[in-house]
Short mmCIF file of C-alpha atoms in Angstrom, two decimals:
data_model
loop_
_atom_site.label_atom_id
_atom_site.label_comp_id
_atom_site.label_asym_id
_atom_site.label_seq_id
_atom_site.Cartn_x
_atom_site.Cartn_y
_atom_site.Cartn_z
CA UNK A 1 0.00 0.00 0.00
CA UNK A 2 2.69 2.40 1.04
CA UNK A 3 4.77 1.41 -1.96
CA UNK A 4 1.85 1.98 -4.23
CA UNK A 5 1.24 5.44 -2.79
CA UNK A 6 4.88 6.19 -3.26
CA UNK A 7 4.74 5.01 -6.86
CA UNK A 8 1.69 7.17 -7.46
CA UNK A 9 3.40 10.13 -5.91
CA UNK A 10 6.51 9.55 -7.99
CA UNK A 11 4.51 9.23 -11.18
CA UNK A 12 2.67 12.33 -10.23
CA UNK A 13 5.78 14.37 -9.60
CA UNK A 14 7.04 13.29 -12.98
CA UNK A 15 3.75 14.24 -14.61
CA UNK A 16 3.72 17.54 -12.79
CA UNK A 17 7.26 18.28 -13.87
CA UNK A 18 6.26 17.61 -17.46
CA UNK A 19 2.86 19.23 -17.28
CA UNK A 20 3.59 22.52 -15.55
CA UNK A 21 6.04 23.93 -18.07
CA UNK A 22 3.83 22.54 -20.82
CA UNK A 23 0.80 24.49 -19.60
CA UNK A 24 2.99 27.52 -19.17
CA UNK A 25 4.05 27.39 -22.78
CA UNK A 26 0.50 26.68 -23.84
CA UNK A 27 -0.55 30.13 -22.72
CA UNK A 28 0.84 31.59 -25.88
CA UNK A 29 -0.91 29.03 -28.03
CA UNK A 30 -4.17 27.29 -27.24
CA UNK A 31 -4.67 25.12 -24.19
CA UNK A 32 -5.95 21.69 -24.77
CA UNK A 33 -8.52 19.57 -23.04
CA UNK A 34 -5.65 17.56 -21.67
CA UNK A 35 -4.04 20.53 -19.90
CA UNK A 36 -7.27 21.28 -18.07
CA UNK A 37 -7.70 17.66 -17.04
CA UNK A 38 -4.10 17.32 -15.96
CA UNK A 39 -4.50 20.32 -13.68
CA UNK A 40 -7.41 18.68 -11.86
CA UNK A 41 -5.69 15.29 -11.66
CA UNK A 42 -2.65 16.91 -10.18
CA UNK A 43 -4.71 18.89 -7.68
CA UNK A 44 -6.59 15.79 -6.53
CA UNK A 45 -3.40 13.81 -6.22
CA UNK A 46 -1.64 16.47 -4.21
CA UNK A 47 -4.58 16.70 -1.85
CA UNK A 48 -4.67 12.93 -1.43
CA UNK A 49 -0.94 12.57 -0.89
CA UNK A 50 -1.12 15.32 1.72
CA UNK A 51 -3.81 13.38 3.58
CA UNK A 52 -2.11 10.04 3.15
CA UNK A 53 1.25 11.32 4.42
CA UNK A 54 1.29 10.00 7.97
CA UNK A 55 4.63 11.74 8.62
CA UNK A 56 2.94 15.12 8.78
CA UNK A 57 1.71 16.68 12.00
CA UNK A 58 -1.75 18.23 11.99
CA UNK A 59 -0.29 21.72 11.78
CA UNK A 60 1.93 20.78 8.86
CA UNK A 61 -0.96 19.14 7.08
CA UNK A 62 -3.12 22.24 7.50
CA UNK A 63 -0.23 24.25 6.16
CA UNK A 64 0.05 22.04 3.08
CA UNK A 65 -3.68 22.37 2.51
CA UNK A 66 -3.50 26.11 2.77
CA UNK A 67 -0.71 26.33 0.21
CA UNK A 68 -2.50 23.97 -2.11
CA UNK A 69 -5.78 25.84 -1.74
CA UNK A 70 -4.29 29.30 -2.22
CA UNK A 71 -2.28 28.25 -5.26
CA UNK A 72 -5.04 26.36 -7.03
CA UNK A 73 -8.23 28.26 -6.15
CA UNK A 74 -9.05 31.74 -7.38
CA UNK A 75 -10.05 33.00 -3.95
CA UNK A 76 -10.57 36.66 -4.95
CA UNK A 77 -12.86 35.63 -7.80
CA UNK A 78 -14.87 33.22 -5.64
CA UNK A 79 -14.99 35.76 -2.81
CA UNK A 80 -16.34 38.47 -5.11
CA UNK A 81 -18.97 36.10 -6.39
CA UNK A 82 -19.97 35.08 -2.86
CA UNK A 83 -20.24 38.66 -1.59
CA UNK A 84 -21.87 39.80 -4.86
CA UNK A 85 -23.51 43.21 -4.44
CA UNK A 86 -22.02 43.73 -1.02
CA UNK A 87 -18.55 43.55 -2.54
CA UNK A 88 -19.01 46.96 -4.11
CA UNK A 89 -20.21 48.64 -0.93
CA UNK A 90 -17.35 47.15 1.09
CA UNK A 91 -14.21 49.22 1.65
CA UNK A 92 -10.94 47.82 0.23
CA UNK A 93 -9.95 47.02 3.79
CA UNK A 94 -13.14 45.03 4.38
CA UNK A 95 -12.67 43.26 1.06
CA UNK A 96 -9.18 42.13 2.02
CA UNK A 97 -10.34 41.02 5.47
CA UNK A 98 -13.19 39.12 3.89
CA UNK A 99 -10.91 37.27 1.48
CA UNK A 100 -8.53 36.34 4.27
CA UNK A 101 -11.32 34.99 6.48
CA UNK A 102 -12.92 33.22 3.54
CA UNK A 103 -9.62 31.52 2.85
CA UNK A 104 -9.36 30.44 6.50
CA UNK A 105 -12.87 29.01 6.50
CA UNK A 106 -12.21 27.07 3.31
CA UNK A 107 -8.89 25.68 4.49
CA UNK A 108 -10.41 24.52 7.78
CA UNK A 109 -13.44 23.08 6.01
CA UNK A 110 -11.42 21.10 3.49
CA UNK A 111 -8.88 19.91 6.03
CA UNK A 112 -11.77 18.57 8.11
CA UNK A 113 -13.44 16.93 5.12
CA UNK A 114 -10.24 15.19 4.15
CA UNK A 115 -9.97 13.68 7.62
CA UNK A 116 -12.78 11.37 6.55
CA UNK A 117 -10.72 10.22 3.58
CA UNK A 118 -11.17 6.50 2.92
CA UNK A 119 -9.19 5.78 -0.21
CA UNK A 120 -11.47 7.52 -2.70
CA UNK A 121 -9.92 8.24 -6.08
CA UNK A 122 -10.66 10.92 -8.62
CA UNK A 123 -10.76 10.23 -12.31
CA UNK A 124 -11.20 12.90 -14.97
CA UNK A 125 -13.57 12.12 -17.82
CA UNK A 126 -13.14 15.08 -20.12
CA UNK A 127 -13.22 18.85 -20.37
CA UNK A 128 -15.34 21.35 -22.24
CA UNK A 129 -14.62 24.98 -23.03
CA UNK A 130 -16.42 27.47 -20.80
CA UNK A 131 -16.10 30.99 -22.11
CA UNK A 132 -12.88 32.61 -23.27
CA UNK A 133 -10.39 31.21 -20.85
CA UNK A 134 -12.48 28.81 -18.84
CA UNK A 135 -12.95 25.08 -18.82
CA UNK A 136 -15.33 22.71 -17.11
CA UNK A 137 -13.53 19.52 -16.19
CA UNK A 138 -15.80 16.54 -15.77
CA UNK A 139 -14.70 13.97 -13.21
CA UNK A 140 -15.96 11.36 -10.82
CA UNK A 141 -14.94 10.24 -7.40
CA UNK A 142 -14.88 6.48 -7.00
CA UNK A 143 -15.51 5.07 -3.57
CA UNK A 144 -14.91 1.61 -2.21
CA UNK A 145 -18.66 1.29 -1.75
CA UNK A 146 -21.59 3.00 -3.34
CA UNK A 147 -21.97 4.60 -6.74
CA UNK A 148 -19.33 7.06 -8.00
CA UNK A 149 -19.95 10.75 -7.29
CA UNK A 150 -19.97 13.09 -10.30
CA UNK A 151 -17.90 16.23 -9.77
CA UNK A 152 -17.39 19.12 -12.19
CA UNK A 153 -14.64 21.67 -11.81
CA UNK A 154 -15.05 25.12 -13.24
CA UNK A 155 -11.53 26.39 -13.85
CA UNK A 156 -10.11 29.55 -15.37
CA UNK A 157 -6.78 30.28 -16.95
CA UNK A 158 -4.93 33.42 -15.99
CA UNK A 159 -2.53 35.43 -18.16
CA UNK A 160 0.51 33.42 -17.12
CA UNK A 161 -1.22 30.26 -18.31
CA UNK A 162 -1.86 28.76 -14.89
CA UNK A 163 -5.24 27.37 -14.00
CA UNK A 164 -7.34 28.24 -10.97
CA UNK A 165 -10.52 26.60 -9.69
CA UNK A 166 -13.50 28.96 -9.46
CA UNK A 167 -16.20 26.44 -8.57
CA UNK A 168 -16.71 22.80 -7.67
CA UNK A 169 -20.01 21.19 -8.60
CA UNK A 170 -20.78 17.99 -6.71
CA UNK A 171 -23.82 16.04 -7.88
CA UNK A 172 -25.17 19.19 -9.48
CA UNK A 173 -24.62 21.35 -6.40
CA UNK A 174 -22.34 24.33 -6.87
CA UNK A 175 -20.06 25.25 -3.99
CA UNK A 176 -19.92 28.90 -5.00
CA UNK A 177 -23.69 29.29 -5.31
CA UNK A 178 -24.23 27.61 -1.93
CA UNK A 179 -21.68 29.87 -0.25
CA UNK A 180 -23.31 32.84 -1.87
CA UNK A 181 -26.83 32.05 -0.59
CA UNK A 182 -25.45 31.26 2.83
CA UNK A 183 -23.39 34.45 3.11
CA UNK A 184 -26.07 36.69 1.63
CA UNK A 185 -28.45 35.45 4.33
CA UNK A 186 -25.85 36.01 7.05
CA UNK A 187 -25.35 39.52 5.67
CA UNK A 188 -29.04 40.29 5.75
CA UNK A 189 -29.60 39.03 9.24
CA UNK A 190 -26.90 41.45 10.33
CA UNK A 191 -28.59 44.40 8.62
CA UNK A 192 -26.40 44.31 5.52
CA UNK A 193 -23.29 45.45 7.39
CA UNK A 194 -20.03 43.94 6.15
CA UNK A 195 -18.40 44.24 9.56
CA UNK A 196 -21.10 42.07 11.12
CA UNK A 197 -20.49 39.45 8.45
CA UNK A 198 -16.77 39.53 9.18
CA UNK A 199 -17.53 39.07 12.89
CA UNK A 200 -19.76 36.10 12.09
CA UNK A 201 -16.97 34.61 9.97
CA UNK A 202 -14.43 35.03 12.78
CA UNK A 203 -16.81 33.25 15.12
CA UNK A 204 -17.22 30.43 12.60
CA UNK A 205 -13.45 30.08 12.30
CA UNK A 206 -13.14 29.75 16.08
CA UNK A 207 -15.84 27.08 16.06
CA UNK A 208 -14.15 25.18 13.24
CA UNK A 209 -10.81 25.33 15.01
CA UNK A 210 -12.32 24.17 18.29
CA UNK A 211 -14.06 21.27 16.55
CA UNK A 212 -11.02 20.30 14.47
CA UNK B 1 -54.48 25.60 -3.05
CA UNK B 2 -53.11 22.81 -5.14
CA UNK B 3 -52.22 20.27 -2.52
CA UNK B 4 -54.99 20.48 0.01
CA UNK B 5 -56.47 17.27 -1.34
CA UNK B 6 -53.46 15.21 -0.43
CA UNK B 7 -52.80 16.81 2.89
CA UNK B 8 -51.32 14.20 5.19
CA UNK B 9 -52.49 14.57 8.78
CA UNK B 10 -49.34 16.29 9.97
CA UNK B 11 -49.32 18.79 7.19
CA UNK B 12 -50.60 22.34 7.53
CA UNK B 13 -52.16 24.14 4.62
CA UNK B 14 -50.52 27.51 4.28
CA UNK B 15 -52.74 30.28 3.05
CA UNK B 16 -49.84 32.35 1.79
CA UNK B 17 -49.10 29.96 -1.01
CA UNK B 18 -52.22 30.73 -2.99
CA UNK B 19 -51.09 33.84 -4.74
CA UNK B 20 -47.37 33.53 -4.60
CA UNK B 21 -46.94 31.97 -8.01
CA UNK B 22 -47.97 35.32 -9.47
CA UNK B 23 -44.90 37.27 -10.62
CA UNK B 24 -45.24 40.05 -8.08
CA UNK B 25 -46.31 39.48 -4.55
CA UNK B 26 -46.76 42.03 -1.87
CA UNK B 27 -47.53 41.73 1.79
CA UNK B 28 -51.22 41.93 0.95
CA UNK B 29 -50.95 38.60 -0.89
CA UNK B 30 -50.05 37.07 2.40
CA UNK B 31 -53.36 36.55 4.10
CA UNK B 32 -52.75 33.87 6.58
CA UNK B 33 -55.03 30.95 6.96
CA UNK B 34 -54.00 27.83 8.68
CA UNK B 35 -56.26 24.94 7.86
CA UNK B 36 -54.98 21.92 9.62
CA UNK B 37 -56.98 18.81 9.98
CA UNK B 38 -57.78 18.51 13.63
CA UNK B 39 -58.97 14.94 13.13
CA UNK B 40 -56.26 12.78 11.61
CA UNK B 41 -57.77 9.48 10.47
CA UNK B 42 -57.54 8.32 14.02
CA UNK B 43 -57.67 4.56 14.21
CA UNK B 44 -53.97 4.16 14.84
CA UNK B 45 -53.66 6.90 17.38
CA UNK B 46 -54.77 6.80 20.95
CA UNK B 47 -56.83 9.64 22.34
CA UNK B 48 -53.93 10.78 24.47
CA UNK B 49 -51.59 10.97 21.50
CA UNK B 50 -54.26 12.87 19.64
CA UNK B 51 -54.52 15.42 22.41
CA UNK B 52 -50.77 15.86 22.41
CA UNK B 53 -50.77 16.42 18.68
CA UNK B 54 -53.60 18.89 19.12
CA UNK B 55 -51.63 20.91 21.65
CA UNK B 56 -48.58 20.87 19.43
CA UNK B 57 -50.56 21.92 16.37
CA UNK B 58 -52.07 24.80 18.30
CA UNK B 59 -48.65 25.91 19.53
CA UNK B 60 -47.17 25.59 16.07
CA UNK B 61 -50.08 27.50 14.57
CA UNK B 62 -49.59 30.32 17.03
CA UNK B 63 -45.91 30.48 16.21
CA UNK B 64 -46.63 30.45 12.50
CA UNK B 65 -49.17 33.24 12.80
CA UNK B 66 -46.68 35.33 14.69
CA UNK B 67 -43.97 34.65 12.14
CA UNK B 68 -46.02 35.28 9.01
CA UNK B 69 -44.57 36.22 5.65
CA UNK B 70 -41.39 37.95 4.61
CA UNK B 71 -41.60 41.64 3.77
CA UNK B 72 -40.35 42.28 0.25
CA UNK B 73 -37.71 45.00 -0.02
CA UNK B 74 -38.87 48.43 -1.24
CA UNK B 75 -39.02 49.24 -4.97
CA UNK B 76 -36.18 51.75 -4.75
CA UNK B 77 -33.71 48.94 -4.05
CA UNK B 78 -33.82 46.92 -7.28
CA UNK B 79 -30.86 44.70 -6.33
CA UNK B 80 -32.40 43.70 -3.02
CA UNK B 81 -35.68 43.13 -4.80
CA UNK B 82 -34.07 40.95 -7.44
CA UNK B 83 -32.39 38.94 -4.71
CA UNK B 84 -35.67 38.56 -2.84
CA UNK B 85 -37.43 37.29 -5.93
CA UNK B 86 -34.60 34.94 -6.77
CA UNK B 87 -34.60 33.43 -3.29
CA UNK B 88 -38.29 32.76 -3.87
CA UNK B 89 -38.95 32.28 -0.21
CA UNK B 90 -41.84 34.61 0.65
CA UNK B 91 -42.73 32.43 3.63
CA UNK B 92 -39.25 32.66 5.07
CA UNK B 93 -40.17 33.68 8.63
CA UNK B 94 -42.67 30.84 8.84
CA UNK B 95 -40.28 28.42 7.19
CA UNK B 96 -37.59 29.36 9.67
CA UNK B 97 -39.87 28.57 12.61
CA UNK B 98 -40.62 25.13 11.18
CA UNK B 99 -36.95 24.65 10.35
CA UNK B 100 -36.00 25.44 13.95
CA UNK B 101 -38.61 23.00 15.17
CA UNK B 102 -37.32 20.28 12.82
CA UNK B 103 -33.76 21.00 13.85
CA UNK B 104 -34.63 20.69 17.52
CA UNK B 105 -36.35 17.39 16.82
CA UNK B 106 -33.26 16.34 14.90
CA UNK B 107 -30.74 17.38 17.53
CA UNK B 108 -32.57 15.73 20.41
CA UNK B 109 -34.16 12.77 18.72
CA UNK B 110 -33.52 11.85 15.07
CA UNK B 111 -29.78 12.40 14.91
CA UNK B 112 -29.02 10.55 18.18
CA UNK B 113 -31.21 7.67 17.00
CA UNK B 114 -29.36 7.59 13.66
CA UNK B 115 -26.03 7.66 15.50
CA UNK B 116 -27.16 4.81 17.71
CA UNK B 117 -28.27 2.88 14.65
CA UNK B 118 -24.82 3.40 13.13
CA UNK B 119 -23.14 2.31 16.35
CA UNK B 120 -25.22 -0.84 16.78
CA UNK B 121 -25.45 -2.10 13.22
CA UNK B 122 -22.27 -2.42 11.14
CA UNK B 123 -22.14 -1.02 7.62
CA UNK B 124 -22.95 -4.39 6.08
CA UNK B 125 -26.18 -4.69 8.06
CA UNK B 126 -27.21 -1.10 7.35
CA UNK B 127 -26.69 -1.67 3.64
CA UNK B 128 -28.97 -4.71 3.80
CA UNK B 129 -31.68 -2.65 5.49
CA UNK B 130 -31.31 0.15 2.92
CA UNK B 131 -31.35 -2.31 0.00
CA UNK B 132 -34.42 -4.08 1.39
CA UNK B 133 -36.35 -0.83 1.85
CA UNK B 134 -35.26 0.39 -1.58
CA UNK B 135 -36.50 -2.79 -3.23
CA UNK B 136 -39.95 -2.25 -1.70
CA UNK B 137 -40.24 1.04 -3.54
CA UNK B 138 -40.13 -0.63 -6.95
CA UNK B 139 -43.79 0.10 -7.85
CA UNK B 140 -43.25 3.83 -7.25
CA UNK B 141 -39.95 3.86 -9.16
CA UNK B 142 -41.49 1.93 -12.03
CA UNK B 143 -44.49 4.24 -12.26
CA UNK B 144 -42.31 7.33 -12.20
CA UNK B 145 -39.99 5.90 -14.87
CA UNK B 146 -43.02 5.52 -17.12
CA UNK B 147 -44.50 8.90 -16.22
CA UNK B 148 -41.15 10.46 -17.06
CA UNK B 149 -41.37 8.88 -20.49
CA UNK B 150 -38.50 6.47 -19.96
CA UNK B 151 -39.77 2.92 -20.63
CA UNK B 152 -36.26 1.48 -20.94
CA UNK B 153 -35.42 2.69 -17.45
CA UNK B 154 -38.74 1.24 -16.27
CA UNK B 155 -37.53 -2.05 -17.72
CA UNK B 156 -34.32 -1.77 -15.72
CA UNK B 157 -36.37 -1.12 -12.58
CA UNK B 158 -38.35 -4.33 -13.19
CA UNK B 159 -35.19 -6.33 -13.91
CA UNK B 160 -33.63 -5.03 -10.73
CA UNK B 161 -36.69 -5.98 -8.74
CA UNK B 162 -36.77 -9.52 -10.13
CA UNK B 163 -33.04 -10.08 -9.63
CA UNK B 164 -32.89 -8.53 -6.18
CA UNK B 165 -36.04 -10.22 -4.91
CA UNK B 166 -34.79 -13.66 -5.95
CA UNK B 167 -31.01 -13.90 -6.05
CA UNK B 168 -30.79 -10.97 -3.69
CA UNK B 169 -32.83 -12.82 -1.04
CA UNK B 170 -36.05 -10.80 -0.88
CA UNK B 171 -34.24 -7.59 -1.73
CA UNK B 172 -31.70 -7.74 1.08
CA UNK B 173 -28.82 -7.72 -1.40
CA UNK B 174 -28.68 -5.37 -4.34
CA UNK B 175 -27.18 -7.90 -6.75
CA UNK B 176 -28.37 -5.99 -9.82
CA UNK B 177 -25.96 -3.04 -9.45
CA UNK B 178 -22.77 -5.13 -9.77
CA UNK B 179 -24.40 -6.78 -12.79
CA UNK B 180 -24.53 -3.43 -14.55
CA UNK B 181 -28.06 -2.42 -13.60
CA UNK B 182 -27.60 0.46 -11.19
CA UNK B 183 -30.66 1.78 -9.42
CA UNK B 184 -32.42 5.01 -10.08
CA UNK B 185 -34.70 6.56 -7.53
CA UNK B 186 -37.23 8.73 -9.32
CA UNK B 187 -39.98 10.40 -7.31
CA UNK B 188 -43.19 12.14 -8.20
CA UNK B 189 -41.94 15.67 -7.49
CA UNK B 190 -39.13 14.99 -9.94
CA UNK B 191 -41.65 13.68 -12.47
CA UNK B 192 -43.66 16.90 -12.14
CA UNK B 193 -40.43 18.80 -12.72
CA UNK B 194 -39.72 16.77 -15.87
CA UNK B 195 -43.21 17.71 -17.04
CA UNK B 196 -42.22 21.34 -16.72
CA UNK B 197 -44.11 22.16 -13.54
CA UNK B 198 -42.30 24.86 -11.59
CA UNK B 199 -41.21 24.38 -8.02
CA UNK B 200 -43.15 27.29 -6.52
CA UNK B 201 -42.00 29.02 -3.35
CA UNK B 202 -39.68 27.27 -0.94
CA UNK B 203 -41.39 25.41 1.87
CA UNK B 204 -40.10 23.70 4.97
CA UNK B 205 -42.43 20.88 5.92
CA UNK B 206 -42.77 19.85 9.55
CA UNK B 207 -40.74 16.67 10.06
CA UNK B 208 -40.07 16.17 6.32
CA UNK B 209 -37.87 19.24 5.93
CA UNK B 210 -37.00 21.28 2.81
CA UNK B 211 -39.58 21.14 0.05
CA UNK B 212 -41.82 23.21 -2.20
CA UNK B 213 -45.47 22.89 -3.29
CA UNK B 214 -44.54 20.71 -6.28
CA UNK B 215 -42.46 18.26 -4.25
CA UNK B 216 -44.89 18.33 -1.32
CA UNK B 217 -47.73 17.27 -3.62
CA UNK B 218 -45.51 14.51 -4.97
CA UNK B 219 -44.65 13.38 -1.46
CA UNK B 220 -48.30 13.40 -0.42
CA UNK B 221 -49.49 11.40 -3.42
CA UNK B 222 -46.69 8.86 -3.05
CA UNK B 223 -47.56 8.47 0.63
CA UNK B 224 -51.10 7.37 -0.21
CA UNK B 225 -50.38 5.68 -3.55
CA UNK B 226 -47.76 3.18 -2.42
CA UNK B 227 -49.39 -0.18 -3.15
CA UNK B 228 -47.65 -1.94 -0.29
CA UNK B 229 -48.74 0.68 2.24
CA UNK B 230 -52.22 0.53 0.79
CA UNK B 231 -52.34 -3.21 1.24
CA UNK B 232 -50.98 -3.01 4.77
CA UNK B 233 -53.43 -0.30 5.79
CA UNK B 234 -56.36 -2.32 4.45
CA UNK B 235 -55.35 -5.50 6.19
CA UNK B 236 -55.03 -4.32 9.76
CA UNK B 237 -51.27 -4.24 9.52
CA UNK B 238 -50.69 -0.62 10.26
CA UNK B 239 -47.88 -1.52 12.61
CA UNK B 240 -45.92 -2.86 9.61
CA UNK B 241 -46.61 0.35 7.73
CA UNK B 242 -45.38 2.50 10.60
CA UNK B 243 -42.39 0.26 11.19
CA UNK B 244 -41.43 0.69 7.54
CA UNK B 245 -41.89 4.45 7.85
CA UNK B 246 -39.80 4.59 11.03
CA UNK B 247 -36.96 2.42 9.81
CA UNK B 248 -36.82 4.27 6.48
CA UNK B 249 -36.51 7.51 8.41
CA UNK B 250 -33.67 6.20 10.57
CA UNK B 251 -31.90 4.60 7.62
CA UNK B 252 -32.08 7.77 5.55
CA UNK B 253 -31.04 9.99 8.43
CA UNK B 254 -28.04 7.73 9.01
CA UNK B 255 -27.07 8.02 5.34
CA UNK B 256 -27.02 11.83 5.69
CA UNK B 257 -25.28 11.99 9.07
CA UNK B 258 -21.91 13.18 7.78
CA UNK B 259 -23.24 15.40 5.01
CA UNK B 260 -25.66 17.27 7.27
CA UNK B 261 -23.10 17.59 10.05
CA UNK B 262 -20.76 19.13 7.49
CA UNK B 263 -23.35 21.65 6.28
CA UNK B 264 -24.25 22.61 9.82
CA UNK B 265 -20.63 22.92 10.87
CA UNK B 266 -19.41 24.99 7.94
CA UNK B 267 -22.35 27.27 7.13
CA UNK B 268 -22.96 30.70 8.60
CA UNK B 269 -26.70 30.38 8.14
CA UNK B 270 -27.77 26.73 8.22
CA UNK B 271 -31.28 27.52 6.98
CA UNK B 272 -30.11 29.33 3.84
CA UNK B 273 -27.42 26.79 3.07
CA UNK B 274 -30.01 24.00 3.23
CA UNK B 275 -32.42 25.98 1.05
CA UNK B 276 -29.75 26.48 -1.58
CA UNK B 277 -28.58 22.86 -1.43
CA UNK B 278 -32.10 21.49 -1.68
CA UNK B 279 -32.98 23.64 -4.69
CA UNK B 280 -29.79 22.90 -6.57
CA UNK B 281 -29.99 19.19 -5.88
CA UNK B 282 -33.61 18.96 -6.99
CA UNK B 283 -32.88 20.88 -10.19
CA UNK B 284 -29.96 18.56 -10.90
CA UNK B 285 -32.17 15.49 -10.32
CA UNK B 286 -34.80 16.85 -12.70
CA UNK B 287 -32.15 17.65 -15.31
CA UNK B 288 -30.76 14.16 -14.95
CA UNK B 289 -34.17 12.59 -15.52
CA UNK B 290 -34.85 14.98 -18.38
CA UNK B 291 -31.52 14.45 -20.17
CA UNK B 292 -30.27 11.02 -19.12
CA UNK B 293 -26.52 10.68 -19.37
CA UNK B 294 -25.93 14.41 -19.74
CA UNK B 295 -24.56 16.55 -17.00
CA UNK B 296 -25.97 20.03 -16.83
CA UNK B 297 -23.61 22.27 -14.93
CA UNK B 298 -25.32 25.06 -13.03
CA UNK B 299 -23.97 28.31 -14.28
CA UNK B 300 -23.17 31.14 -11.91
CA UNK B 301 -23.95 33.40 -14.85
CA UNK B 302 -27.62 32.63 -14.37
CA UNK B 303 -27.39 34.26 -11.02
CA UNK B 304 -27.96 37.93 -10.59
CA UNK B 305 -25.31 40.53 -10.37
CA UNK B 306 -21.87 39.02 -10.39
CA UNK B 307 -19.46 41.87 -9.93
CA UNK B 308 -16.80 41.63 -12.60
CA UNK B 309 -13.56 43.23 -11.68
CA UNK B 310 -10.67 43.00 -14.12
#
C-alpha cells in the first residue's frame, strides 16, 4: 500500500514536472482539453498525498492544505462572487479582510473533510470549453462502496497560463452558489453590514478550530 | 391551493401559497389561513396521542401566525428586490420557525437515534436494510420511470426488482448493481419537474424538511399511492406500515449523518445553506431525468449581479 502510494506520488511528480512547463508554454498558443484535465488530476493527487502522508503533523498538514488551496483556487474571484452586491459597498480594507477569512474558512473546512478520507480516487472524464479562458472539467470520485460521485470543476486560466478553480459542482450542487446564498443570508440578518459578516466569519473560524 | 387534497395529517395548509406563483407578490398577498386537519384518520392513534398532537398543532399554529410572511424589499432597491425574488422564499419567517422545530427534533431525537443505529449495526447490516427498503419502492420507481417517459429505465427497474427479490434474497442484497443495472430513484416531485411544472416558493415541511409545493404534492401522493402501504393499511397491519416508515426515516437519516453535520458545521446560516442545497440538488435530479446521461452544470452566470472586476 505504502509502496503503491509512493509510486503514485513519484509518477505524479514526474507528470507535474512535465505538465507545468507545458501548460505555461500553452498560454501563448491554445490550451488543450488535456491541460485542463491534468491540472485537476494533479490537484486531486496532491490533496490525497497530503492526507495520506502519515509523517505530517496536523499543523503541517493544514499548512500544506492552505498552500494547495491558495495556489489552485481563485479566492478573490470566488470571494467576489460570494459577496456579490455587497462587494461593491465594502471598503478595500473590508474586502481584504473578507478574502482572508474566507480563505481560512475554506482551508479549515477542506482539512476537516479530508480527515474522513477512505481511499477515494478521482478520475477525470473530459473537459469542455467554458467561455474565453475557462474550462469545465468533468470527473468522478470512485468510492470503495456506493456509486461514484460526479464532480465538475469550473476552472479559469490566468494570463501566465496557470489554472485556478473557481467552482466545484458535486452532484449538481455548486459550492460557489451555496456559499453565496449562505453568506447573503448572514449579511441580511446582520442588517447588511459587512463588519457584522466579518464578525460572524471570525466566530465560525473559532468554532471550526475548536471542533477540528 | 393545489395540494390540500393530499394533505397528510401532519401537514398544515398555508394560506400564503395561494397567490405567490404570481410574478409580483406584496404583503397583501399574504393573508394567513392555517387549515390543519384537527382529526387525523384516528384509528392508529390513541386519544392521548391525539390530544398531544392537538396541543402541538395549536402551539405551532400560534408560532406560525406570529412569524407570518417575509416583507419584500422596497421598490427603490432593485438589487435587493431581485435577490428577494430569486430566493423565492416569501414564507421565510414561517419556514424558519418550522426549520427550527425540525432541527430541535433532529438534535434531540432523530440524529441521536441515527447515530445509535450506526453504532449498533455495522455497515454491512445497514446496507442490507437500505437495499431491502429500496426494493420495496419498486412500484413507485417503475411508475415514475413511465411517467417520465422512460420505458427502458422502467424495464431496468423491473429487472432489478426480479433479480434482487430472488437472487438478492427478498431484496436484502442489491445484486443488480454489480451486474450493470444500477438503481435510479425517481420520485413524483421529480416527475412533475420533468413535465415542466415549476417548483413554486420554498417550503419547509414539519418533520419532512426542505420542500416546495410541487415536491410536497408529490410526497403526499406517493404516501397514499404506495401499493404496499395501501395493502398493509387495508389488512389491519398498520404496525408494519409504521415500522417501515420509522426504519426508512432512521436509515435515511443515518445516510445523511456526515453530510448534514458538514453543512451545519461549515455554514454561517444553516437555513439558507439548506435551502440552496435542496434547490440545486432537486434541479440537478430533474435535469438528470430529463436528459439522461448528460450533465448540466449550473452556471453562476444565471445568477444575478456578479461583480466583474478586471
